[in-house]
mmCIF file of C-alpha atoms in Angstrom:
data_model
loop_
_atom_site.group_PDB
_atom_site.id
_atom_site.type_symbol
_atom_site.label_atom_id
_atom_site.label_comp_id
_atom_site.label_asym_id
_atom_site.label_seq_id
_atom_site.Cartn_x
_atom_site.Cartn_y
_atom_site.Cartn_z
ATOM 1 C CA LEU O 961 0.148 0.384 -0.204
ATOM 2 C CA ARG O 962 2.707 2.710 0.974
ATOM 3 C CA PHE O 963 4.086 2.055 -2.578
ATOM 4 C CA ASP O 964 0.756 2.031 -4.573
ATOM 5 C CA GLU O 965 0.182 5.462 -5.841
ATOM 6 C CA GLN O 966 -3.103 4.737 -6.647
ATOM 7 C CA VAL O 967 -4.097 4.528 -2.914
ATOM 8 C CA ARG O 968 -5.623 7.382 -1.757
ATOM 9 C CA VAL O 969 -7.211 6.188 1.774
ATOM 10 C CA VAL O 970 -7.063 3.062 3.711
ATOM 11 C CA VAL O 971 -9.979 2.028 5.660
ATOM 12 C CA PHE O 972 -9.202 -0.800 8.278
ATOM 13 C CA LYS O 973 -12.355 -3.031 9.024
ATOM 14 C CA SER O 974 -13.242 -6.257 10.017
ATOM 15 C CA GLN O 975 -14.800 -8.836 8.274
ATOM 16 C CA VAL O 976 -16.356 -10.567 11.461
ATOM 17 C CA LYS O 977 -19.374 -8.870 12.927
ATOM 18 C CA GLY O 978 -19.362 -7.449 16.384
ATOM 19 C CA VAL O 979 -15.626 -7.193 16.538
ATOM 20 C CA PHE O 980 -13.066 -4.776 14.743
ATOM 21 C CA CYS O 981 -10.173 -6.693 16.942
ATOM 22 C CA ALA O 982 -10.107 -8.470 20.295
ATOM 23 C CA GLY O 983 -6.640 -8.127 20.772
ATOM 24 C CA ALA O 984 -4.199 -10.816 21.099
ATOM 25 C CA ASP O 985 -4.863 -14.572 21.580
ATOM 26 C CA LEU O 986 -4.224 -15.382 25.581
ATOM 27 C CA LYS O 987 -4.545 -18.884 24.687
ATOM 28 C CA GLU O 988 -2.057 -18.482 22.114
ATOM 29 C CA ARG O 989 -0.167 -16.607 24.110
ATOM 30 C CA ALA O 990 -0.153 -18.568 27.506
ATOM 31 C CA LYS O 991 1.765 -21.456 25.499
ATOM 32 C CA MET O 992 4.988 -18.899 25.045
ATOM 33 C CA ASP O 993 7.517 -18.250 26.825
ATOM 34 C CA ASP O 994 8.892 -14.977 27.812
ATOM 35 C CA ALA O 995 11.577 -14.641 24.786
ATOM 36 C CA GLU O 996 8.565 -15.477 22.609
ATOM 37 C CA VAL O 997 6.532 -13.222 24.135
ATOM 38 C CA GLY O 998 8.853 -10.380 23.913
ATOM 39 C CA GLU O 999 9.512 -11.272 20.152
ATOM 40 C CA PHE O 1000 5.537 -11.339 19.747
ATOM 41 C CA VAL O 1001 4.990 -8.036 20.771
ATOM 42 C CA ARG O 1002 8.113 -6.461 19.500
ATOM 43 C CA ARG O 1003 7.127 -7.601 15.652
ATOM 44 C CA LEU O 1004 3.415 -6.076 17.165
ATOM 45 C CA ARG O 1005 4.932 -2.575 17.668
ATOM 46 C CA ASN O 1006 6.645 -2.990 14.629
ATOM 47 C CA LEU O 1007 3.097 -3.648 12.643
ATOM 48 C CA MET O 1008 1.406 -0.611 14.466
ATOM 49 C CA ASP O 1009 4.391 1.808 13.670
ATOM 50 C CA GLU O 1010 4.194 0.754 9.553
ATOM 51 C CA ILE O 1011 0.341 1.372 9.935
ATOM 52 C CA ALA O 1012 1.190 4.813 11.621
ATOM 53 C CA ALA O 1013 4.061 5.686 8.827
ATOM 54 C CA LEU O 1014 1.302 4.850 5.927
ATOM 55 C CA PRO O 1015 1.668 7.948 3.979
ATOM 56 C CA VAL O 1016 -2.055 8.208 3.224
ATOM 57 C CA PRO O 1017 -4.463 8.819 5.393
ATOM 58 C CA THR O 1018 -6.013 5.928 7.364
ATOM 59 C CA ILE O 1019 -9.660 5.554 9.094
ATOM 60 C CA ALA O 1020 -10.517 2.808 11.389
ATOM 61 C CA ALA O 1021 -14.165 1.567 11.037
ATOM 62 C CA ILE O 1022 -15.215 0.320 14.331
ATOM 63 C CA ASP O 1023 -18.387 -1.546 14.489
ATOM 64 C CA GLY O 1024 -17.455 -4.130 17.507
ATOM 65 C CA TYR O 1025 -15.004 -4.675 19.803
ATOM 66 C CA ALA O 1026 -11.255 -3.148 20.053
ATOM 67 C CA LEU O 1027 -9.396 -3.689 23.026
ATOM 68 C CA GLY O 1028 -5.826 -4.439 23.590
ATOM 69 C CA GLY O 1029 -3.975 -4.400 20.777
ATOM 70 C CA GLY O 1030 -7.188 -3.873 18.584
ATOM 71 C CA LEU O 1031 -7.442 -0.358 20.039
ATOM 72 C CA GLU O 1032 -3.965 0.404 19.397
ATOM 73 C CA LEU O 1033 -4.606 -0.548 16.264
ATOM 74 C CA ALA O 1034 -7.129 2.052 15.747
ATOM 75 C CA LEU O 1035 -4.898 4.276 17.690
ATOM 76 C CA ALA O 1036 -2.492 3.773 14.875
ATOM 77 C CA CYS O 1037 -4.912 5.180 12.566
ATOM 78 C CA ASP O 1038 -5.231 8.889 11.631
ATOM 79 C CA LEU O 1039 -9.114 8.476 12.170
ATOM 80 C CA ARG O 1040 -11.220 6.808 13.738
ATOM 81 C CA VAL O 1041 -14.931 6.221 13.386
ATOM 82 C CA ALA O 1042 -16.988 3.912 15.782
ATOM 83 C CA ALA O 1043 -20.615 2.620 16.053
ATOM 84 C CA SER O 1044 -22.471 4.154 19.295
ATOM 85 C CA SER O 1045 -22.752 -0.015 20.387
ATOM 86 C CA ALA O 1046 -18.636 -0.501 19.963
ATOM 87 C CA LYS O 1047 -16.795 -1.266 23.023
ATOM 88 C CA MET O 1048 -13.428 -0.153 23.013
ATOM 89 C CA GLY O 1049 -10.601 -0.278 25.767
ATOM 90 C CA LEU O 1050 -6.682 -0.871 26.340
ATOM 91 C CA ILE O 1051 -7.622 -3.742 28.796
ATOM 92 C CA GLU O 1052 -4.137 -5.475 29.541
ATOM 93 C CA THR O 1053 -3.737 -4.190 33.192
ATOM 94 C CA THR O 1054 -6.928 -6.480 33.563
ATOM 95 C CA ARG O 1055 -4.899 -9.539 32.384
ATOM 96 C CA GLY O 1056 -1.732 -8.643 34.350
ATOM 97 C CA LEU O 1057 -0.437 -6.675 31.593
ATOM 98 C CA LEU O 1058 0.359 -3.341 29.972
ATOM 99 C CA PRO O 1059 -0.242 -2.369 26.327
ATOM 100 C CA GLY O 1060 2.686 -3.328 24.455
ATOM 101 C CA ALA O 1061 1.920 -2.085 20.694
ATOM 102 C CA GLY O 1062 2.122 1.754 21.064
ATOM 103 C CA GLY O 1063 -0.798 1.824 23.246
ATOM 104 C CA THR O 1064 0.899 3.929 26.309
ATOM 105 C CA GLN O 1065 1.911 6.498 23.399
ATOM 106 C CA ARG O 1066 -0.460 7.041 21.079
ATOM 107 C CA LEU O 1067 -3.501 6.690 23.515
ATOM 108 C CA PRO O 1068 -2.192 10.354 25.808
ATOM 109 C CA ARG O 1069 -1.551 11.917 22.186
ATOM 110 C CA CYS O 1070 -5.136 11.641 21.445
ATOM 111 C CA VAL O 1071 -7.167 11.867 24.481
ATOM 112 C CA GLY O 1072 -4.535 13.321 26.876
ATOM 113 C CA ILE O 1073 -2.188 12.388 29.862
ATOM 114 C CA GLY O 1074 -4.703 12.040 32.315
ATOM 115 C CA LEU O 1075 -7.687 10.580 30.721
ATOM 116 C CA ALA O 1076 -4.879 7.959 28.980
ATOM 117 C CA LYS O 1077 -3.815 7.038 32.774
ATOM 118 C CA GLU O 1078 -7.071 6.624 33.625
ATOM 119 C CA LEU O 1079 -8.190 4.244 30.966
ATOM 120 C CA ILE O 1080 -5.148 2.622 31.051
ATOM 121 C CA PHE O 1081 -4.821 2.129 34.740
ATOM 122 C CA THR O 1082 -8.370 0.802 35.286
ATOM 123 C CA GLY O 1083 -8.678 -1.002 32.036
ATOM 124 C CA ARG O 1084 -12.056 0.643 31.866
ATOM 125 C CA GLN O 1085 -13.840 -0.127 28.405
ATOM 126 C CA VAL O 1086 -16.222 2.929 26.801
ATOM 127 C CA ASP O 1087 -19.008 2.635 24.290
ATOM 128 C CA GLY O 1088 -18.828 4.678 21.028
ATOM 129 C CA GLU O 1089 -20.156 7.660 22.094
ATOM 130 C CA GLN O 1090 -18.178 8.172 25.022
ATOM 131 C CA ALA O 1091 -15.259 8.088 22.717
ATOM 132 C CA ALA O 1092 -16.367 10.411 20.597
ATOM 133 C CA SER O 1093 -17.446 12.928 23.933
ATOM 134 C CA MET O 1094 -13.581 12.368 24.751
ATOM 135 C CA GLY O 1095 -11.632 12.480 21.499
ATOM 136 C CA LEU O 1096 -10.524 9.017 21.375
ATOM 137 C CA VAL O 1097 -13.100 8.522 17.787
ATOM 138 C CA ASN O 1098 -13.657 11.588 15.446
ATOM 139 C CA HIS O 1099 -17.477 10.047 15.135
ATOM 140 C CA SER O 1100 -19.994 8.014 16.591
ATOM 141 C CA VAL O 1101 -22.881 6.472 14.132
ATOM 142 C CA PRO O 1102 -25.928 4.336 15.503
ATOM 143 C CA GLN O 1103 -25.711 0.708 14.471
ATOM 144 C CA ASN O 1104 -27.334 -0.687 11.239
ATOM 145 C CA SER O 1105 -28.909 -4.176 11.249
ATOM 146 C CA GLU O 1106 -26.207 -5.055 8.832
ATOM 147 C CA GLY O 1107 -23.669 -4.048 11.409
ATOM 148 C CA ASP O 1108 -21.490 -1.784 9.187
ATOM 149 C CA ALA O 1109 -22.441 1.838 10.245
ATOM 150 C CA ALA O 1110 -19.055 2.329 11.167
ATOM 151 C CA TYR O 1111 -17.437 1.397 8.080
ATOM 152 C CA GLN O 1112 -20.474 3.075 5.957
ATOM 153 C CA ARG O 1113 -19.494 6.319 8.011
ATOM 154 C CA ALA O 1114 -15.820 5.512 7.251
ATOM 155 C CA LEU O 1115 -16.316 5.322 3.703
ATOM 156 C CA THR O 1116 -18.064 8.404 3.381
ATOM 157 C CA LEU O 1117 -15.335 10.117 5.457
ATOM 158 C CA ALA O 1118 -12.646 8.666 2.765
ATOM 159 C CA GLU O 1119 -14.956 9.904 -0.282
ATOM 160 C CA GLU O 1120 -14.462 13.441 1.206
ATOM 161 C CA ILE O 1121 -10.700 13.010 1.447
ATOM 162 C CA LEU O 1122 -10.680 11.611 -2.305
ATOM 163 C CA PRO O 1123 -11.370 14.689 -4.139
ATOM 164 C CA GLN O 1124 -8.317 16.419 -2.587
ATOM 165 C CA ALA O 1125 -5.080 17.245 -3.662
ATOM 166 C CA PRO O 1126 -3.243 13.673 -3.000
ATOM 167 C CA PHE O 1127 0.350 14.921 -2.386
ATOM 168 C CA ALA O 1128 -0.551 17.843 -0.287
ATOM 169 C CA VAL O 1129 -2.923 15.776 1.870
ATOM 170 C CA LYS O 1130 0.461 13.431 2.554
ATOM 171 C CA MET O 1131 2.482 16.420 3.229
ATOM 172 C CA GLY O 1132 -0.411 17.365 5.649
ATOM 173 C CA LYS O 1133 -0.192 14.260 7.196
ATOM 174 C CA LEU O 1134 3.692 13.996 7.376
ATOM 175 C CA ALA O 1135 3.543 17.603 9.051
ATOM 176 C CA ILE O 1136 1.251 17.233 12.123
ATOM 177 C CA ASN O 1137 2.772 13.701 12.579
ATOM 178 C CA LYS O 1138 6.476 14.855 12.842
ATOM 179 C CA GLY O 1139 5.068 18.297 13.977
ATOM 180 C CA MET O 1140 3.679 16.585 16.945
ATOM 181 C CA GLU O 1141 6.519 15.303 18.193
ATOM 182 C CA VAL O 1142 9.031 18.495 18.698
ATOM 183 C CA ASP O 1143 8.119 22.113 20.087
ATOM 184 C CA ILE O 1144 6.262 24.526 17.846
ATOM 185 C CA ALA O 1145 9.010 26.714 16.439
ATOM 186 C CA SER O 1146 10.643 22.904 15.671
ATOM 187 C CA GLY O 1147 6.863 22.346 14.018
ATOM 188 C CA MET O 1148 6.663 25.060 11.963
ATOM 189 C CA ALA O 1149 10.199 24.906 10.418
ATOM 190 C CA ILE O 1150 8.648 21.314 9.309
ATOM 191 C CA GLU O 1151 6.031 22.731 8.000
ATOM 192 C CA GLY O 1152 8.051 24.871 5.760
ATOM 193 C CA MET O 1153 9.724 22.047 4.496
ATOM 194 C CA CYS O 1154 6.605 20.071 3.535
ATOM 195 C CA TYR O 1155 5.184 23.034 2.065
ATOM 196 C CA ALA O 1156 8.082 23.886 -0.371
ATOM 197 C CA GLN O 1157 7.794 20.399 -1.309
ATOM 198 C CA ASN O 1158 3.995 20.983 -2.284
ATOM 199 C CA ILE O 1159 5.048 24.221 -4.140
ATOM 200 C CA PRO O 1160 6.666 22.801 -7.652
ATOM 201 C CA THR O 1161 3.775 20.178 -7.894
ATOM 202 C CA ARG O 1162 1.069 20.316 -10.912
ATOM 203 C CA ASP O 1163 -1.812 19.844 -8.397
ATOM 204 C CA ARG O 1164 -0.534 22.879 -6.967
ATOM 205 C CA GLN O 1165 -0.763 24.816 -10.629
ATOM 206 C CA GLU O 1166 -3.748 22.649 -11.218
ATOM 207 C CA GLY O 1167 -5.785 23.982 -7.880
ATOM 208 C CA MET O 1168 -4.920 27.806 -8.655
ATOM 209 C CA ALA O 1169 -6.010 27.309 -12.243
ATOM 210 C CA ALA O 1170 -9.483 25.920 -11.632
ATOM 211 C CA PHE O 1171 -9.982 28.695 -8.610
ATOM 212 C CA ARG O 1172 -9.472 31.433 -11.420
ATOM 213 C CA GLU O 1173 -11.439 29.539 -13.899
ATOM 214 C CA LYS O 1174 -14.162 28.651 -11.581
ATOM 215 C CA ARG O 1175 -14.130 25.328 -12.210
ATOM 216 C CA PRO O 1176 -13.507 21.544 -10.400
ATOM 217 C CA PRO O 1177 -9.985 20.713 -9.813
ATOM 218 C CA ARG O 1178 -8.860 17.690 -11.392
ATOM 219 C CA PHE O 1179 -6.241 16.065 -9.384
ATOM 220 C CA THR O 1180 -3.720 13.724 -10.515
ATOM 221 C CA GLY O 1181 -1.227 13.380 -7.593
ATOM 222 C CA LYS O 1182 1.855 14.703 -9.392
#
């Protein structure tokens, strides 16, 4: 996906009704020795980092349970949409564990330190409406009879992104992600570098021409 220039947005959904991702298989984990567990979690963390590093926007469509590593997967995405009936939580402390695939880092950046600590320390689960109120998800929607309301809303959100200039969107994502890791002065410098890369693009010229000619722009990603 990273190297496919035709990809504009990636939506993560489950094929299992009522479950987005239930996290690690603890029965499988119980058969591993300490070294195997450490390697398993390291690979899982790397996977989440790969998802977070995708250059295009990513959307998690949470139509059911997103627990433990399942919520960490959703947190690795740029945007999250949840059914109001969905259940989310970093429940690791209820199993004698702590989040190990980015949850301790991405959740505080999403909802703030105090709330993230409360959710992780208690292992509490929240529904879609609660998640929306705390900023954990961008949108909460009533579940439908097909059980894919979040996915349908995610598609609508993706369709809002698709017409926009692909390279500009990618640079916007890069500027936000890298800028959040540094002080604001350094972040402004990062924004400037991303903007400079966008200036010579054909899409920028097309955007200006479309505005002058009062027509919809035809972006190509070049």
